[in-house]
């Protein structure tokens, strides 16, 4: 059996573990040929193939990035995109496809599956907001990096009345902000799940700095928003690919806080370092388990499903159930972040 | 309300996060007084108290060990132990108790709860084998340390026909061995869940070294055992506190492998470094969530229950369901470890 | 003997190792009393003392920040500053003073020594530009953090024609930029030692992206400047305390590069995370050796000197030789950074 | 010009940085062809060549091990070894040779240079005992790993009267033991430079545990020896390749301490994890600088010299000055380790 594999969307640590698992298990157990497509859906549309062998996956388990490359192209959003994909699959005699990606890729995957292609998806996103799975590939590494940054800022934050803002990723959900905020002992976490009231933020800071502290750390998700009807309002600033412009939220917060409190406020935008480098063990394991589960699933004839972690188990969930939903941080975690400030 | 808290059994990274959460939430939200007991159940039996304030929990979130100390004493196994515990609780006017510990502590906790004490337990063990919860405090840090060790040994294992054995903790379950084996790309994982056949191990090594490799890494849990009826047999060697003597399993394996294959075989026993040092973000978060859940639970009047992680959620499970059971590594993970060797 | 100790200027990892060494050696070997001053020279001027005992220095060896606090106040720059310092020293019967700090503190120290105070200084600065010593406390940790950031950005930099700018500290000297650039394999290092020509930067990027690469990483010191007479000019943007405004250099570079090449250019400003967190072993050792050398020196009656690392040895150099000089990156290292791009 | 390069002896992190620098600088600046020899001197004697190109050195800067492989063979100790080396050099038309290695390789290199080969050596050894250079490649990474292990053991060492022995590498010199001991805050460092008196060790432990502590950490170099005429004596136990058998020193110490004090004593032998994994920035930089210096030197016609770090500078020292000498830990560092216990 010839099985195709691609990685779409932004790269995250742990993708290579998944690709390696698909190849090792596919070849070693099932006798499949595994054909990679370069640069995500773009390579699948263009017929840019890389037949994967044991050689390609040597020493990649502990590396960041994706050995297949990736791109922000989605066939379902481009004219003739799906047709080009189908043409490549036919030309290359691909019998099943494994797509590793986030929101956009999962959506495209479900469209391709509807067009009759045998297809299993693997979720990845440092935002961890894919519905239907406890974890997506890349999240654990991102939290580890963000927490280390908060730790470092903690030990150096000794000047009086200084407010340190650390901006992390998280467009629609505040998973990184909430977890790194709890793990790093931040004083305040601003997540998209709980639109904030700048008046309360300012009151909290003033009270804290007056009462017993000389600094505060705020961890803010790039997608955090002011609550409707409160005294601060802003439009989220978007970049060329629809992503939130790094730092735009923090700079607005900084301006507001400095003006209202007079506290010296500093911004650190973690940016790209959150999505690179050596994957944590948890991300390598998740990638490996999802890769094995996906290749086993297409071999059994499954289609239109996504691998998912549920507690200690790896399961399959219908892509149709996943599409269009965002998995938010549970209220209990938001409360823990608040309670331990 | 006066709430007692203790940590029992071996220490692990993440305990201080839990203690901190109990104190912060207990004081800040509920207005409780939190009374620590030094050195686990021993301090509870002896009345060795440490009233905990904000001061004690400053800067402890990211530290290993336990600020309360711990000991291997269990009141249910000692003459008059339970009575001494009850006497201290009465003398100190403790209305509820939070016990953080592993197997032994959870068992003791259930006995103390049966004696009428309001009691909520929090599971910790680097072995991750507590039944009823996806994770116990300390496991994620241990896996991270063990994986780093396997990574390091990988890059240096270049001499021909050398077999590197890395022994990790795991008495009854092979969670660390299996996860660090997958994450580190080990060639062989030996876990208690799947008793091994030394003949097959030797055949595998001979084949691999003849065919295409110059070294192999075996990750072995201290509690790994040969399958019944196979040609290697041994009694597990136990230390003073009933723990497995570090290195005893590895040295037997090494002797057997060297004799049968002639391959130079080296042993690295990770030992104590697996349970110390800075907790990973995951362990800090787990400790924090469990700590908040436990103090909230005793405040609501819950008793005889344990905090547990189930997927994305923290829940409570009856201690009675947990006792005497071991949570084993799922067959799927063992298969992933095998398939990706 | 009563010995005073203070930390001045920005905090860096390794300060606590030095304080600990002064106290342990001072008490244990020489029988001195060690008196700390809070918040640097400010505390010395104001008489804000913290008598240091074994208790204060427990578990601080591996921590960032400074247990004494610090401030940006210098007595030689304030009206009556030196007099206030002398008054406190007399009131507290301090016979010798150990000052740990960077440029400003070393300058102040030399003024105080000239006023007749027995004084030994210890150099710290993540910029590593103190003249007369191979290393200052804090530098090794900063390089480690900056290198890790470059590593992470490397694995994720896969989009086509993207230029990644990483801005690190280094006002007058490019030690962090050059070392992290070499260690991280950056394509271009911009350091104050070698004013850059934007035309050549642009030509280099265009050639590289046309010829064989899809991305470039530029590590830039905050104090990097364009060469006189070249086509890009800017004034360095300074903050309230005279420090360079984080990101100002990078944003100008980004604008210039994007305009002239059309390549998507992204900026990561490491900022405060460079000076916090757990000190590396090298910084703990340097702090410990400098601390012991300083307390031994004041005990012997030395004054007006600074502890310094020269090769494998710790020596003393006259403060008068240090003042007003900047230690630059050797030409050989700049060439290594260039050659290995 | 055709330049050969090899890595000899045990592998250490940072070798690939040196090889990469030789190739990049050799090709890019000087237009040389760089020819690698596989598995150290063995490959040079056998003519096992690997012509090195840009492709071989991609993404190796941050990796451990050596891409050329290594072996414990030395031509000067083998019959006809030097002749075989000369024959290969002639057959491959190699005009100059760069040898990266420790004691044995440096000795062999000096013999080959005496036979008329243009030769520059680069020192590597985690033991850091090569005379003439402040640092050898691999040392900084080893210290970092050893310190992290001591840190971890510190936080978990809470049981009463327990002595933790951590054994690190260091056959003739105690660089790792002393530096990791200082950085990790060990109570006792045993190094080859200062033969120990077990009576004093025992007195120290008894006093400490009686007076104010519940545990002690001893960092011991594998080559530590008892002082002549003291009450403990042992022969160092050697393995097949003349290396000290891991753990042999620690186990003797443990037995002696347990017998004389009754304190529970535990041994952790770091072993192979000290020499593997990702090189620290310092080791990547040292490898890069030494590689550039070596290829520049052979190009200029230098021979019989070794690259060396002296303070902030890279210099060349005659191999003849290096041979047969061991660089010991300075007395001042041993004293710092003792004073801060």
Short mmCIF file of C-alpha atoms in Angstrom, two decimals, chain B residues 6-299:
data_model
loop_
_atom_site.label_atom_id
_atom_site.label_comp_id
_atom_site.label_asym_id
_atom_site.label_seq_id
_atom_site.Cartn_x
_atom_site.Cartn_y
_atom_site.Cartn_z
CA UNK B 6 1.46 16.24 55.12
CA UNK B 7 3.65 14.64 52.45
CA UNK B 8 4.49 10.95 52.82
CA UNK B 9 6.78 8.43 51.12
CA UNK B 10 9.64 9.34 48.79
CA UNK B 11 9.81 12.96 47.73
CA UNK B 12 9.20 14.00 44.12
CA UNK B 13 9.28 17.32 42.25
CA UNK B 14 5.92 19.06 42.41
CA UNK B 15 5.08 18.47 46.08
CA UNK B 16 5.79 22.08 47.01
CA UNK B 17 3.42 23.28 44.28
CA UNK B 18 0.67 21.26 45.93
CA UNK B 19 1.46 22.49 49.45
CA UNK B 20 1.59 26.07 48.18
CA UNK B 21 -1.79 25.70 46.51
CA UNK B 22 -3.36 24.28 49.67
CA UNK B 23 -2.06 27.21 51.73
CA UNK B 24 -2.81 30.00 49.22
CA UNK B 25 -6.28 28.78 48.41
CA UNK B 26 -7.01 27.72 51.97
CA UNK B 27 -6.06 31.08 53.46
CA UNK B 28 -6.97 33.37 50.62
CA UNK B 29 -10.30 31.97 49.53
CA UNK B 30 -11.63 30.04 52.49
CA UNK B 31 -9.98 31.76 55.45
CA UNK B 32 -8.65 28.46 56.82
CA UNK B 33 -5.54 27.97 58.94
CA UNK B 34 -3.27 25.42 57.35
CA UNK B 35 -1.11 23.33 59.69
CA UNK B 36 1.73 21.31 58.21
CA UNK B 37 3.09 18.13 59.77
CA UNK B 38 6.82 17.54 59.46
CA UNK B 39 8.22 14.35 57.98
CA UNK B 40 4.98 12.81 56.85
CA UNK B 41 2.89 10.54 59.04
CA UNK B 42 5.72 10.47 61.56
CA UNK B 43 5.16 14.14 62.33
CA UNK B 44 1.42 13.62 62.54
CA UNK B 45 1.88 10.79 65.01
CA UNK B 46 4.43 12.75 67.06
CA UNK B 47 2.69 16.14 66.95
CA UNK B 48 5.51 17.79 65.05
CA UNK B 49 3.60 20.74 63.58
CA UNK B 50 4.59 23.63 61.33
CA UNK B 51 1.79 26.22 60.99
CA UNK B 52 2.07 27.30 57.35
CA UNK B 53 1.87 30.91 56.31
CA UNK B 54 2.43 32.85 53.10
CA UNK B 55 6.05 33.20 54.15
CA UNK B 56 6.70 29.44 54.00
CA UNK B 57 5.45 29.11 50.45
CA UNK B 58 7.29 32.00 48.86
CA UNK B 59 9.50 30.90 45.99
CA UNK B 60 8.77 27.20 46.41
CA UNK B 61 6.68 26.63 43.27
CA UNK B 62 9.68 25.75 41.12
CA UNK B 63 11.63 23.79 43.73
CA UNK B 64 12.06 20.04 44.18
CA UNK B 65 11.76 18.13 47.43
CA UNK B 66 9.13 18.92 50.03
CA UNK B 67 9.27 21.83 52.42
CA UNK B 68 7.49 19.69 55.00
CA UNK B 69 9.95 16.81 54.86
CA UNK B 70 8.83 13.23 54.55
CA UNK B 71 9.45 9.80 56.05
CA UNK B 72 8.67 6.19 55.27
CA UNK B 73 6.53 5.68 58.37
CA UNK B 74 2.88 4.58 58.03
CA UNK B 75 0.59 4.75 61.07
CA UNK B 76 -1.53 1.79 59.94
CA UNK B 77 1.54 -0.44 60.04
CA UNK B 78 2.75 0.67 63.47
CA UNK B 79 1.38 -0.27 66.89
CA UNK B 80 -0.87 2.49 68.11
CA UNK B 81 -0.12 4.51 65.02
CA UNK B 82 -3.69 5.42 64.17
CA UNK B 83 -4.40 6.34 67.79
CA UNK B 84 -1.39 8.64 67.87
CA UNK B 85 -2.61 10.30 64.69
CA UNK B 86 -6.08 10.81 66.12
CA UNK B 87 -4.61 12.22 69.33
CA UNK B 88 -2.54 14.78 67.46
CA UNK B 89 -5.49 15.79 65.29
CA UNK B 90 -7.59 16.34 68.40
CA UNK B 91 -4.86 18.19 70.30
CA UNK B 92 -4.26 20.46 67.33
CA UNK B 93 -7.98 20.80 66.65
CA UNK B 94 -7.50 19.75 63.01
CA UNK B 95 -10.87 19.46 61.27
CA UNK B 96 -9.66 18.02 57.98
CA UNK B 97 -6.52 16.46 56.61
CA UNK B 98 -4.88 16.55 53.19
CA UNK B 99 -2.37 13.75 52.56
CA UNK B 100 -0.01 13.89 49.61
CA UNK B 101 1.67 10.62 48.84
CA UNK B 102 1.97 7.37 46.93
CA UNK B 103 0.69 3.88 47.47
CA UNK B 104 1.58 3.60 51.17
CA UNK B 105 0.25 7.04 52.04
CA UNK B 106 -2.98 6.50 50.13
CA UNK B 107 -3.52 3.25 52.01
CA UNK B 108 -2.84 4.93 55.35
CA UNK B 109 -5.11 7.80 54.34
CA UNK B 110 -7.98 5.46 53.65
CA UNK B 111 -7.53 3.86 57.10
CA UNK B 112 -7.49 7.27 58.79
CA UNK B 113 -10.59 8.31 56.86
CA UNK B 114 -12.33 5.13 58.02
CA UNK B 115 -11.51 6.18 61.58
CA UNK B 116 -13.72 9.23 61.02
CA UNK B 117 -11.24 11.87 59.93
CA UNK B 118 -12.25 14.17 57.09
CA UNK B 119 -9.57 13.41 54.57
CA UNK B 120 -8.70 14.13 50.95
CA UNK B 121 -5.62 12.58 49.34
CA UNK B 122 -3.39 13.76 46.51
CA UNK B 123 -1.47 11.15 44.50
CA UNK B 124 2.27 11.49 43.88
CA UNK B 125 4.72 8.94 42.56
CA UNK B 126 7.28 9.05 39.82
CA UNK B 127 6.14 5.51 38.95
CA UNK B 128 2.73 6.87 37.83
CA UNK B 129 1.07 3.62 38.83
CA UNK B 130 -1.66 5.00 41.11
CA UNK B 131 -4.95 3.69 39.86
CA UNK B 132 -7.74 6.14 39.01
CA UNK B 133 -5.69 9.10 37.77
CA UNK B 134 -3.98 9.72 34.44
CA UNK B 135 -1.01 11.30 36.18
CA UNK B 136 0.54 11.46 39.61
CA UNK B 137 2.80 14.30 40.76
CA UNK B 138 6.45 13.71 39.90
CA UNK B 139 6.07 11.46 36.88
CA UNK B 140 6.51 14.07 34.17
CA UNK B 141 9.74 15.35 35.71
CA UNK B 142 11.12 11.84 36.05
CA UNK B 143 10.36 11.06 32.40
CA UNK B 144 12.05 14.28 31.34
CA UNK B 145 15.22 13.42 33.27
CA UNK B 146 15.27 9.83 32.03
CA UNK B 147 14.75 10.91 28.42
CA UNK B 148 17.58 13.40 28.64
CA UNK B 149 19.84 10.62 29.88
CA UNK B 150 18.84 8.34 27.00
CA UNK B 151 19.43 11.24 24.57
CA UNK B 152 22.91 11.76 25.94
CA UNK B 153 23.80 8.10 25.77
CA UNK B 154 22.52 7.97 22.20
CA UNK B 155 24.95 10.56 20.89
CA UNK B 156 27.93 8.91 22.54
CA UNK B 157 27.13 5.29 21.71
CA UNK B 158 29.39 4.87 18.73
CA UNK B 159 31.76 2.10 19.67
CA UNK B 160 31.04 -1.11 17.85
CA UNK B 161 28.77 -3.77 19.26
CA UNK B 162 28.24 -1.99 22.52
CA UNK B 163 25.01 -2.47 24.43
CA UNK B 164 24.01 0.37 26.76
CA UNK B 165 21.57 -0.47 29.56
CA UNK B 166 19.79 2.43 31.24
CA UNK B 167 17.97 1.45 34.42
CA UNK B 168 15.06 3.62 35.51
CA UNK B 169 12.57 3.45 38.36
CA UNK B 170 9.32 1.52 38.13
CA UNK B 171 8.71 -1.30 40.55
CA UNK B 172 5.33 -2.65 39.52
CA UNK B 173 4.70 -0.67 36.34
CA UNK B 174 6.98 0.43 33.53
CA UNK B 175 5.72 3.98 32.92
CA UNK B 176 9.11 5.69 33.02
CA UNK B 177 10.84 2.95 31.06
CA UNK B 178 8.20 2.91 28.32
CA UNK B 179 7.83 6.66 27.92
CA UNK B 180 11.56 7.44 28.15
CA UNK B 181 12.20 4.53 25.81
CA UNK B 182 9.78 5.92 23.22
CA UNK B 183 10.94 9.52 23.67
CA UNK B 184 14.62 8.59 23.60
CA UNK B 185 14.31 6.18 20.70
CA UNK B 186 15.58 3.16 22.64
CA UNK B 187 15.97 -0.13 20.82
CA UNK B 188 14.43 -2.18 23.61
CA UNK B 189 12.19 -1.43 26.57
CA UNK B 190 11.85 -3.94 29.40
CA UNK B 191 8.87 -3.23 31.64
CA UNK B 192 7.17 -5.21 34.41
CA UNK B 193 4.02 -5.35 32.28
CA UNK B 194 5.67 -7.64 29.72
CA UNK B 195 8.00 -10.21 31.31
CA UNK B 196 10.89 -10.69 28.91
CA UNK B 197 12.43 -13.74 27.34
CA UNK B 198 16.21 -13.36 27.43
CA UNK B 199 16.54 -15.65 24.41
CA UNK B 200 14.54 -13.20 22.34
CA UNK B 201 16.48 -10.24 23.70
CA UNK B 202 19.74 -11.92 22.71
CA UNK B 203 18.44 -12.88 19.26
CA UNK B 204 17.26 -9.31 18.70
CA UNK B 205 20.62 -7.82 19.69
CA UNK B 206 22.63 -10.29 17.58
CA UNK B 207 20.46 -9.66 14.55
CA UNK B 208 20.55 -5.90 14.92
CA UNK B 209 24.30 -5.67 15.42
CA UNK B 210 24.93 -8.05 12.53
CA UNK B 211 22.52 -6.36 10.16
CA UNK B 212 22.82 -2.63 10.45
CA UNK B 213 23.80 -1.14 13.75
CA UNK B 214 26.83 -0.79 15.96
CA UNK B 215 25.07 -0.26 19.28
CA UNK B 216 21.80 -0.75 21.12
CA UNK B 217 20.15 1.05 23.99
CA UNK B 218 17.99 -0.91 26.41
CA UNK B 219 15.82 0.99 28.87
CA UNK B 220 14.90 -1.30 31.73
CA UNK B 221 12.54 -0.68 34.63
CA UNK B 222 14.00 -1.77 37.97
CA UNK B 223 11.00 -4.06 38.33
CA UNK B 224 11.31 -5.80 34.95
CA UNK B 225 11.20 -9.58 35.31
CA UNK B 226 11.97 -12.56 33.09
CA UNK B 227 8.97 -14.48 31.82
CA UNK B 228 8.19 -17.68 33.68
CA UNK B 229 9.74 -20.73 32.11
CA UNK B 230 12.40 -18.79 30.20
CA UNK B 231 16.07 -19.50 30.54
CA UNK B 232 16.96 -16.62 32.85
CA UNK B 233 15.60 -16.38 36.33
CA UNK B 234 16.23 -14.11 39.23
CA UNK B 235 14.85 -12.96 42.51
CA UNK B 236 14.37 -9.24 42.81
CA UNK B 237 16.88 -7.91 45.33
CA UNK B 238 15.27 -5.74 48.00
CA UNK B 239 16.80 -3.06 50.25
CA UNK B 240 16.08 -2.09 53.83
CA UNK B 241 12.80 -0.28 53.09
CA UNK B 242 11.53 -2.92 50.69
CA UNK B 243 12.71 -0.96 47.66
CA UNK B 244 14.48 -2.72 44.80
CA UNK B 245 18.26 -2.41 45.07
CA UNK B 246 19.37 -0.03 42.33
CA UNK B 247 21.31 -1.74 39.58
CA UNK B 248 20.56 -5.28 40.59
CA UNK B 249 18.37 -6.01 37.58
CA UNK B 250 20.74 -4.30 35.15
CA UNK B 251 23.80 -6.13 36.37
CA UNK B 252 22.12 -9.50 35.86
CA UNK B 253 21.04 -8.50 32.38
CA UNK B 254 24.52 -7.25 31.57
CA UNK B 255 26.13 -10.51 32.70
CA UNK B 256 23.69 -12.56 30.66
CA UNK B 257 24.03 -10.46 27.51
CA UNK B 258 27.82 -10.31 27.64
CA UNK B 259 28.08 -14.03 28.14
CA UNK B 260 25.70 -14.90 25.31
CA UNK B 261 26.66 -12.27 22.72
CA UNK B 262 30.18 -11.19 23.58
CA UNK B 263 29.04 -7.56 23.13
CA UNK B 264 30.61 -5.07 25.51
CA UNK B 265 27.68 -4.03 27.74
CA UNK B 266 27.56 -0.97 29.98
CA UNK B 267 25.09 -0.07 32.71
CA UNK B 268 23.88 3.39 33.74
CA UNK B 269 21.62 3.45 36.79
CA UNK B 270 19.84 6.79 36.96
CA UNK B 271 18.86 6.34 40.58
CA UNK B 272 18.15 9.35 42.73
CA UNK B 273 18.56 11.97 40.04
CA UNK B 274 15.14 10.86 38.71
CA UNK B 275 13.30 12.22 41.73
CA UNK B 276 14.99 15.53 42.39
CA UNK B 277 15.42 18.99 41.02
CA UNK B 278 13.17 21.56 39.41
CA UNK B 279 9.70 20.25 38.57
CA UNK B 280 8.56 20.47 34.96
CA UNK B 281 5.67 22.84 34.20
CA UNK B 282 3.36 19.82 33.97
CA UNK B 283 4.22 18.75 37.52
CA UNK B 284 3.86 22.26 38.89
CA UNK B 285 0.47 22.60 37.24
CA UNK B 286 -0.68 19.19 38.40
CA UNK B 287 0.44 19.94 41.96
CA UNK B 288 -1.30 23.32 41.86
CA UNK B 289 -4.56 21.93 40.48
CA UNK B 290 -4.61 19.00 42.90
CA UNK B 291 -3.84 21.31 45.82
CA UNK B 292 -6.73 23.65 44.98
CA UNK B 293 -9.09 20.73 44.33
CA UNK B 294 -8.17 19.10 47.65
CA UNK B 295 -8.68 22.16 49.84
CA UNK B 296 -11.92 22.96 48.02
CA UNK B 297 -13.07 19.39 48.56
CA UNK B 298 -12.41 19.26 52.32
CA UNK B 299 -14.10 22.64 52.63
#
